[in-house]
Short mmCIF file of C-alpha atoms in Angstrom, two decimals:
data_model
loop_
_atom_site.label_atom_id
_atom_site.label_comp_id
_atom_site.label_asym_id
_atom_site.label_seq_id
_atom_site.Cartn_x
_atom_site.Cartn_y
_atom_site.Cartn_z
CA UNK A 15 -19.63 -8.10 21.99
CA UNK A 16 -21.48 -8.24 18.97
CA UNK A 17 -21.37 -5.01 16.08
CA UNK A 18 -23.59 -4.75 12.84
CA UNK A 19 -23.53 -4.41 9.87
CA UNK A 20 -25.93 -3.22 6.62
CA UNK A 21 -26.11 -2.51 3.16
CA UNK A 22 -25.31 0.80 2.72
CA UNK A 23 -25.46 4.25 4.96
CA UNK A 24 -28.71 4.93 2.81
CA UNK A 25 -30.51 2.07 5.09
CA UNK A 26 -31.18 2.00 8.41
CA UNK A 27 -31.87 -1.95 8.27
CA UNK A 28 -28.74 -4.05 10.56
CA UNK A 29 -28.39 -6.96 11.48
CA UNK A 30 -25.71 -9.12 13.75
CA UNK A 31 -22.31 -9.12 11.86
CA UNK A 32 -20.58 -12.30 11.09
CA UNK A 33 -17.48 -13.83 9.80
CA UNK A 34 -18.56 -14.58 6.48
CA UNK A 35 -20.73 -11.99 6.31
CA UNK A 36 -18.05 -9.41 7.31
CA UNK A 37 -15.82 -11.39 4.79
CA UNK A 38 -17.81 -11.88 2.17
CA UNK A 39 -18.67 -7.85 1.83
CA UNK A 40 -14.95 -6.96 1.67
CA UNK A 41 -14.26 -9.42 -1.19
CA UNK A 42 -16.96 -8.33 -3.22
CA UNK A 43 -16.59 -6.90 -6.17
CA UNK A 44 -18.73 -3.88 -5.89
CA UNK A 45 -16.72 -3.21 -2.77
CA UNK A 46 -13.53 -3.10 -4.52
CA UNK A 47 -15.22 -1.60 -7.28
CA UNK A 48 -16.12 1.74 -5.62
CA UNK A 49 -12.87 1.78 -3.65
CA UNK A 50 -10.82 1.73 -6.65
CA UNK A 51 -12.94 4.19 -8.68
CA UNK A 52 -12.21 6.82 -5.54
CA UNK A 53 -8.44 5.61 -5.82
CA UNK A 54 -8.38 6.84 -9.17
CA UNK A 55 -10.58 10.03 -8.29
CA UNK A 56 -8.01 10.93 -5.59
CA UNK A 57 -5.00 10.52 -8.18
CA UNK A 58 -6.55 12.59 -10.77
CA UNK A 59 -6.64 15.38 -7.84
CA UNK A 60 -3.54 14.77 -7.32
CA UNK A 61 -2.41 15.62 -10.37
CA UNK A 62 -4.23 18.71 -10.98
CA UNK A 63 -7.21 17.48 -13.41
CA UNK A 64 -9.34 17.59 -10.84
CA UNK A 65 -11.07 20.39 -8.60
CA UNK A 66 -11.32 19.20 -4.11
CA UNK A 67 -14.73 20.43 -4.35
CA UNK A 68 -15.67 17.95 -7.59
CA UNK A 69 -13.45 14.61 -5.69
CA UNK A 70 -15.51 15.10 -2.48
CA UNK A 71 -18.87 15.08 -4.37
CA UNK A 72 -17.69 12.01 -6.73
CA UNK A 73 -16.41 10.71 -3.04
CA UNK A 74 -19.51 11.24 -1.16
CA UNK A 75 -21.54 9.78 -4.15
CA UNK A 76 -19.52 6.47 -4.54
CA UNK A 77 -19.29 5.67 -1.00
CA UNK A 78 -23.36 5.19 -0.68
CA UNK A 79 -22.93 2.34 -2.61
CA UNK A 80 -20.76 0.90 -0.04
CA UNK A 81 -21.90 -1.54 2.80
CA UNK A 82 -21.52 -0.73 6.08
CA UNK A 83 -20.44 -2.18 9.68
CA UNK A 84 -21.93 0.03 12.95
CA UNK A 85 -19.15 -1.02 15.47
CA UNK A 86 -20.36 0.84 18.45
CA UNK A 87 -23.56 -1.22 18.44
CA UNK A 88 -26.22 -3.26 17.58
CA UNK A 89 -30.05 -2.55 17.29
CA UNK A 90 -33.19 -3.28 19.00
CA UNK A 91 -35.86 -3.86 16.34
CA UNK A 92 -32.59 -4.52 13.95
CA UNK A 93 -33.23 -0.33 12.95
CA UNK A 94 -29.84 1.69 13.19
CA UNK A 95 -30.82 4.23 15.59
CA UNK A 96 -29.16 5.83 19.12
CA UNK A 97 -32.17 5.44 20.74
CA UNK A 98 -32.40 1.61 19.96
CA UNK A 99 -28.47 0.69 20.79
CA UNK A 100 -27.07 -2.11 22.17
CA UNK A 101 -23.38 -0.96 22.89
CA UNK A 102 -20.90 -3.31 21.27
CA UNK A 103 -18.23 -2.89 23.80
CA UNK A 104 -16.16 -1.43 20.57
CA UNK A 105 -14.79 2.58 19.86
CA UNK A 106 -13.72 3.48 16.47
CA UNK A 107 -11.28 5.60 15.81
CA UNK A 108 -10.22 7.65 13.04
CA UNK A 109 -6.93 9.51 11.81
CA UNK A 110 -8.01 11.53 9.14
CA UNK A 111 -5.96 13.41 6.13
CA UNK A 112 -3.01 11.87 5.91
CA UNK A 113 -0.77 11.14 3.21
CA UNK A 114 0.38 7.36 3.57
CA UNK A 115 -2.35 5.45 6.48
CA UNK A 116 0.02 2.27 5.90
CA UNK A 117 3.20 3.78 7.36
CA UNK A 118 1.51 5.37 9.93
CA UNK A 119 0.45 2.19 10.57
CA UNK A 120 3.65 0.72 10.83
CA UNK A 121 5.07 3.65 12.87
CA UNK A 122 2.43 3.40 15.65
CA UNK A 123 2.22 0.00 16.15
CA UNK A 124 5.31 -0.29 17.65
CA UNK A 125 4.32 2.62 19.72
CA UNK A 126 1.15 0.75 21.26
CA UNK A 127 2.50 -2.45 21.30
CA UNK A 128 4.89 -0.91 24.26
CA UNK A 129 2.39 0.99 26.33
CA UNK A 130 0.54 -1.33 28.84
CA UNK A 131 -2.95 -1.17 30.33
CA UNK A 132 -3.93 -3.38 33.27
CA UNK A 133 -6.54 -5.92 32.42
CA UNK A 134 -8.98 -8.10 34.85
CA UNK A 135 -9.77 -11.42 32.80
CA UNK A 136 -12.41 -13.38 32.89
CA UNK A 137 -13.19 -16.88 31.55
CA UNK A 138 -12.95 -16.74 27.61
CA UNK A 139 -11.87 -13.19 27.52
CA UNK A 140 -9.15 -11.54 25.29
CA UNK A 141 -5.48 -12.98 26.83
CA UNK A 142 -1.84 -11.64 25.86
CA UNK A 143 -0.06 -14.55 23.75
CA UNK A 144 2.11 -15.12 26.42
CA UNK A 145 0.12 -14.77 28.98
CA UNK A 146 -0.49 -17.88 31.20
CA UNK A 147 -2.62 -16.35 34.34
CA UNK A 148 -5.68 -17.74 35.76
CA UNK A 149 -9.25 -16.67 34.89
CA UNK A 150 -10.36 -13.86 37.48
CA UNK A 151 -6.64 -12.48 37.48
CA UNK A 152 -5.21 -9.27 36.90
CA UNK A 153 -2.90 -8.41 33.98
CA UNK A 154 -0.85 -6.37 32.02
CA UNK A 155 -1.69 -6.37 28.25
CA UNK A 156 -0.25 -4.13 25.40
CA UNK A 157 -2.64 -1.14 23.97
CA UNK A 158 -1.81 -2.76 20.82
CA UNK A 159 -3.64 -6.06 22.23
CA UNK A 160 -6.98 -3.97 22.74
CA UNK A 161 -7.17 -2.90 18.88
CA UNK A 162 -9.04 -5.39 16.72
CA UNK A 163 -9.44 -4.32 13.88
CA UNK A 164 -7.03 -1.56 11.79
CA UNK A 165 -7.93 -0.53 7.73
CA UNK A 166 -7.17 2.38 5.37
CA UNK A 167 -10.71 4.40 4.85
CA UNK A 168 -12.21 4.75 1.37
CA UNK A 169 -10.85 7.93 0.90
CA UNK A 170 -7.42 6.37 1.11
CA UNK A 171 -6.06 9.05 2.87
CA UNK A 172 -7.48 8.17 6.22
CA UNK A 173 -7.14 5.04 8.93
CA UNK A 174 -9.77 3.66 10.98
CA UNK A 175 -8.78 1.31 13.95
CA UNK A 176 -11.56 -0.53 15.79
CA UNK A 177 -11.07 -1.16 19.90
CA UNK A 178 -12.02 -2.51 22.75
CA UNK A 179 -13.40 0.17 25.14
CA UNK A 180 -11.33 -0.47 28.61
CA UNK A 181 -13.66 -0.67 31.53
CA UNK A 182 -15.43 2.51 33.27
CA UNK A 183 -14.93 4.33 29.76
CA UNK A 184 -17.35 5.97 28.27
CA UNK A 185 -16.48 6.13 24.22
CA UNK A 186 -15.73 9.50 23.88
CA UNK A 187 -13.34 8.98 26.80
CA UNK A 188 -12.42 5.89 25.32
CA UNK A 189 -11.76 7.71 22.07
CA UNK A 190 -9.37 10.73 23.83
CA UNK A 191 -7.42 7.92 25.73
CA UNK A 192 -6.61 6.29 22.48
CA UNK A 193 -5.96 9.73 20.90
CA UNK A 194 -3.03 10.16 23.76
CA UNK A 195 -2.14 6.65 23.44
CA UNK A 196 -1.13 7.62 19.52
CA UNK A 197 -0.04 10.59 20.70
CA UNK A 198 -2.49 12.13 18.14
CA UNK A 199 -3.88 16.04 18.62
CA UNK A 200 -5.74 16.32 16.36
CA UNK A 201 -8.37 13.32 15.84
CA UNK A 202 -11.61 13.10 14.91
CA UNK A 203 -14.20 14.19 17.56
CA UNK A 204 -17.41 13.72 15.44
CA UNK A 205 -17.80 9.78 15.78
CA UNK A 206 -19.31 9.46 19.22
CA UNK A 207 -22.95 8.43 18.38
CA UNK A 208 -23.94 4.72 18.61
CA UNK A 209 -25.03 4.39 14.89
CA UNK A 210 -22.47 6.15 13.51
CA UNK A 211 -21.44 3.89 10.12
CA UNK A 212 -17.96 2.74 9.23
CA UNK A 213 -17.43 1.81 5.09
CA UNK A 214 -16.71 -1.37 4.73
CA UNK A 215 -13.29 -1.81 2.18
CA UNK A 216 -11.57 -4.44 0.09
CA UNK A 217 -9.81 -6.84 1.66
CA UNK A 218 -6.31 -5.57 0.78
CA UNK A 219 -7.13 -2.23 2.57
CA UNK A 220 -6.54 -4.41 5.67
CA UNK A 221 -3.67 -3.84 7.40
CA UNK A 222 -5.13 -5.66 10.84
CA UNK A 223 -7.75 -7.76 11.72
CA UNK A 224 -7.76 -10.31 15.19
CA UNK A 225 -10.89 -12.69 13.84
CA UNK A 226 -10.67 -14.15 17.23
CA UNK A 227 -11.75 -11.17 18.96
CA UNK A 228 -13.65 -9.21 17.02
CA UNK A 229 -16.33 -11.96 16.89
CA UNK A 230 -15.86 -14.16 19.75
CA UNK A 231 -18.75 -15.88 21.01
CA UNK A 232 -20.19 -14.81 24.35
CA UNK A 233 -23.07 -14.68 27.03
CA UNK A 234 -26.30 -13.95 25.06
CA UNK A 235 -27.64 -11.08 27.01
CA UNK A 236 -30.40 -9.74 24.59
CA UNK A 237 -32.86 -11.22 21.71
CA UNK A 238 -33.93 -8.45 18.94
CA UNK A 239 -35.42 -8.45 16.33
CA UNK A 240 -33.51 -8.56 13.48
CA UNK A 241 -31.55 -11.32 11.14
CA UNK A 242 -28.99 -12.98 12.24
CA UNK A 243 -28.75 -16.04 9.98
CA UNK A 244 -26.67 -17.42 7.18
CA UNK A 245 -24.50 -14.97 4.53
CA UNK A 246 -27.45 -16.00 1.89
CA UNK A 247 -29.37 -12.99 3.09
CA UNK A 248 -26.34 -10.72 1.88
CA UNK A 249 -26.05 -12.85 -1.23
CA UNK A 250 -23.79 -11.71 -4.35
CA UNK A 251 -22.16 -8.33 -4.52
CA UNK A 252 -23.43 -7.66 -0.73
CA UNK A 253 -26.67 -5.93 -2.57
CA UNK A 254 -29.00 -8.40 -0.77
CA UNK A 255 -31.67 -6.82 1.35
CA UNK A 256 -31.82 -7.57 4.94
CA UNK A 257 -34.72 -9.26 6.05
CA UNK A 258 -36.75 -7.24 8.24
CA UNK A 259 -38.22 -10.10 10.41
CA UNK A 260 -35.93 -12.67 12.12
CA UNK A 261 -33.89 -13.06 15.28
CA UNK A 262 -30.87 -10.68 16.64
CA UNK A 263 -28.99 -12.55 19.20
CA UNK A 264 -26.39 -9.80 20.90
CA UNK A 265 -23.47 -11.04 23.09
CA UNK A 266 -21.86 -9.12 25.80
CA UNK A 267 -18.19 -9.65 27.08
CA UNK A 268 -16.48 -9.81 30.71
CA UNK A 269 -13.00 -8.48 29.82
CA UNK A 270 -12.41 -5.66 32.72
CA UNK A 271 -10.21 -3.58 30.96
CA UNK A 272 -8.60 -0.51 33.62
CA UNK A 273 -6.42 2.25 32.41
CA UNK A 274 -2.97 2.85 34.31
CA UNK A 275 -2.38 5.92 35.05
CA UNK A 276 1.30 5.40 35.49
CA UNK A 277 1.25 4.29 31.72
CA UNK A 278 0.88 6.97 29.07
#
């Protein structure tokens, strides 16, 4: 599985995400910068001295200066398009409008860490903790386990969780699974396409993150076009431009995730 990521929604240049890259863009300090400034915007609202209608345009304006991750795919050419995606294996997913993301959080957690989903592994492939069954085997794994990545949105009244997609899913059936897996009615429906963006935010709007599996090295199954080399190219305050001209390399992964049906 590999997932991209660029310098803001406004380009349509990606390239190969990386540890330090991913990283370095949520310490930087234009990053927090903008995050904060919308913090403040949303307070303000809050407290009467501001209008909806002038927060969401102040909103909308600050967030273009935000990088961004694409974790449905990468790109062919290294262009963030549908027609040239490489699925990522990954679904987003996003709970939108509500009032405290990190208790939410906390409450559903615990929820998906007790539903199960049966999982075929394969050499290198995502393992419970406790689990000590053979390669090729068939397991039982929490939902919780699937979810690698978990962070308050910009807006900070939202939450966006990053998964893995079980097997024979398409992502908008991948997306209403996880919906009744939260027990959520109400999610967002409108984040189906392969480019679709994702904000990247400051570290401390992190409430989960499994390193391991979000970029785990696996078989190379594509080349593109594209850069995939060191953080320089994203130098600074993420404001680097992405070289148009270098080498994508796009991994794929065997983990044979199947829904239960007897698990809801």
């Amino acid at each position: 599985m590999s997932f991209g990521i660029s310098n803001s929604v406004m380009s349509r240049v990606v390239q190969v995400c990386t540890p330090e890259l991913f990283h370095q863009a949520t310490r930087s300090s234009v990053v927090k910068d903008v995050c904060s400034q919308i913090a403040d915007a949303l307070e303000s609202k809050r407290r009467g001295e501001m209008n909806n209608e002038d927060f969401e345009t102040l909103k909308t304006q600050l967030k273009k200066r935000l990088p961004i991750l694409t974790p449905h795919a990468t790109f062919r050419n290294g262009r963030r398009c549908n027609s040239d995606a490489i699925p990522s294996g990954f679904s987003i997913y996003d709970i939108d409008h509500i009032p405290n993301p990190r208790g939410y959080w906390e409450e559903k957690k615990k929820l998906l860490a007790e539903k199960k989903i049966g999982v075929f592994m394969a050499s290198g492939d995502l393992q419970a903790p406790e689990s000590k069954e053979p390669a090729g085997s068939k397991q039982m794994i929490s939902v919780l386990d699937l979810i690698v990545l978990v962070h308050v949105t910009p807006s900070s009244e939202g939450l966006r969780l990053v998964f893995i997609i079980p097997d024979g899913m398409s992502l908008a059936d991948a997306q209403k699974w996880m919906s009744q897996q939260l027990g959520d009615g109400e999610y967002d429906v409108c984040v189906k396409d392969l480019a679709r963006p994702s904000f990247i935010v400051p570290e401390d709007y992190i409430l989960f993150i499994n390193n391991e599996e979000l970029f785990k090295e696996r078989i190379d199954t594509y080349s593109l076009a594209g850069d995939c080399k060191s953080p320089e190219c994203l130098a600074g305050d993420f404001q680097g431009q992405v070289p148009d001209d270098s080498n994508h390399k796009v991994q794929s992964s065997n983990l044979k995730v199947q829904s239960n049906d007897d698990v809801q």
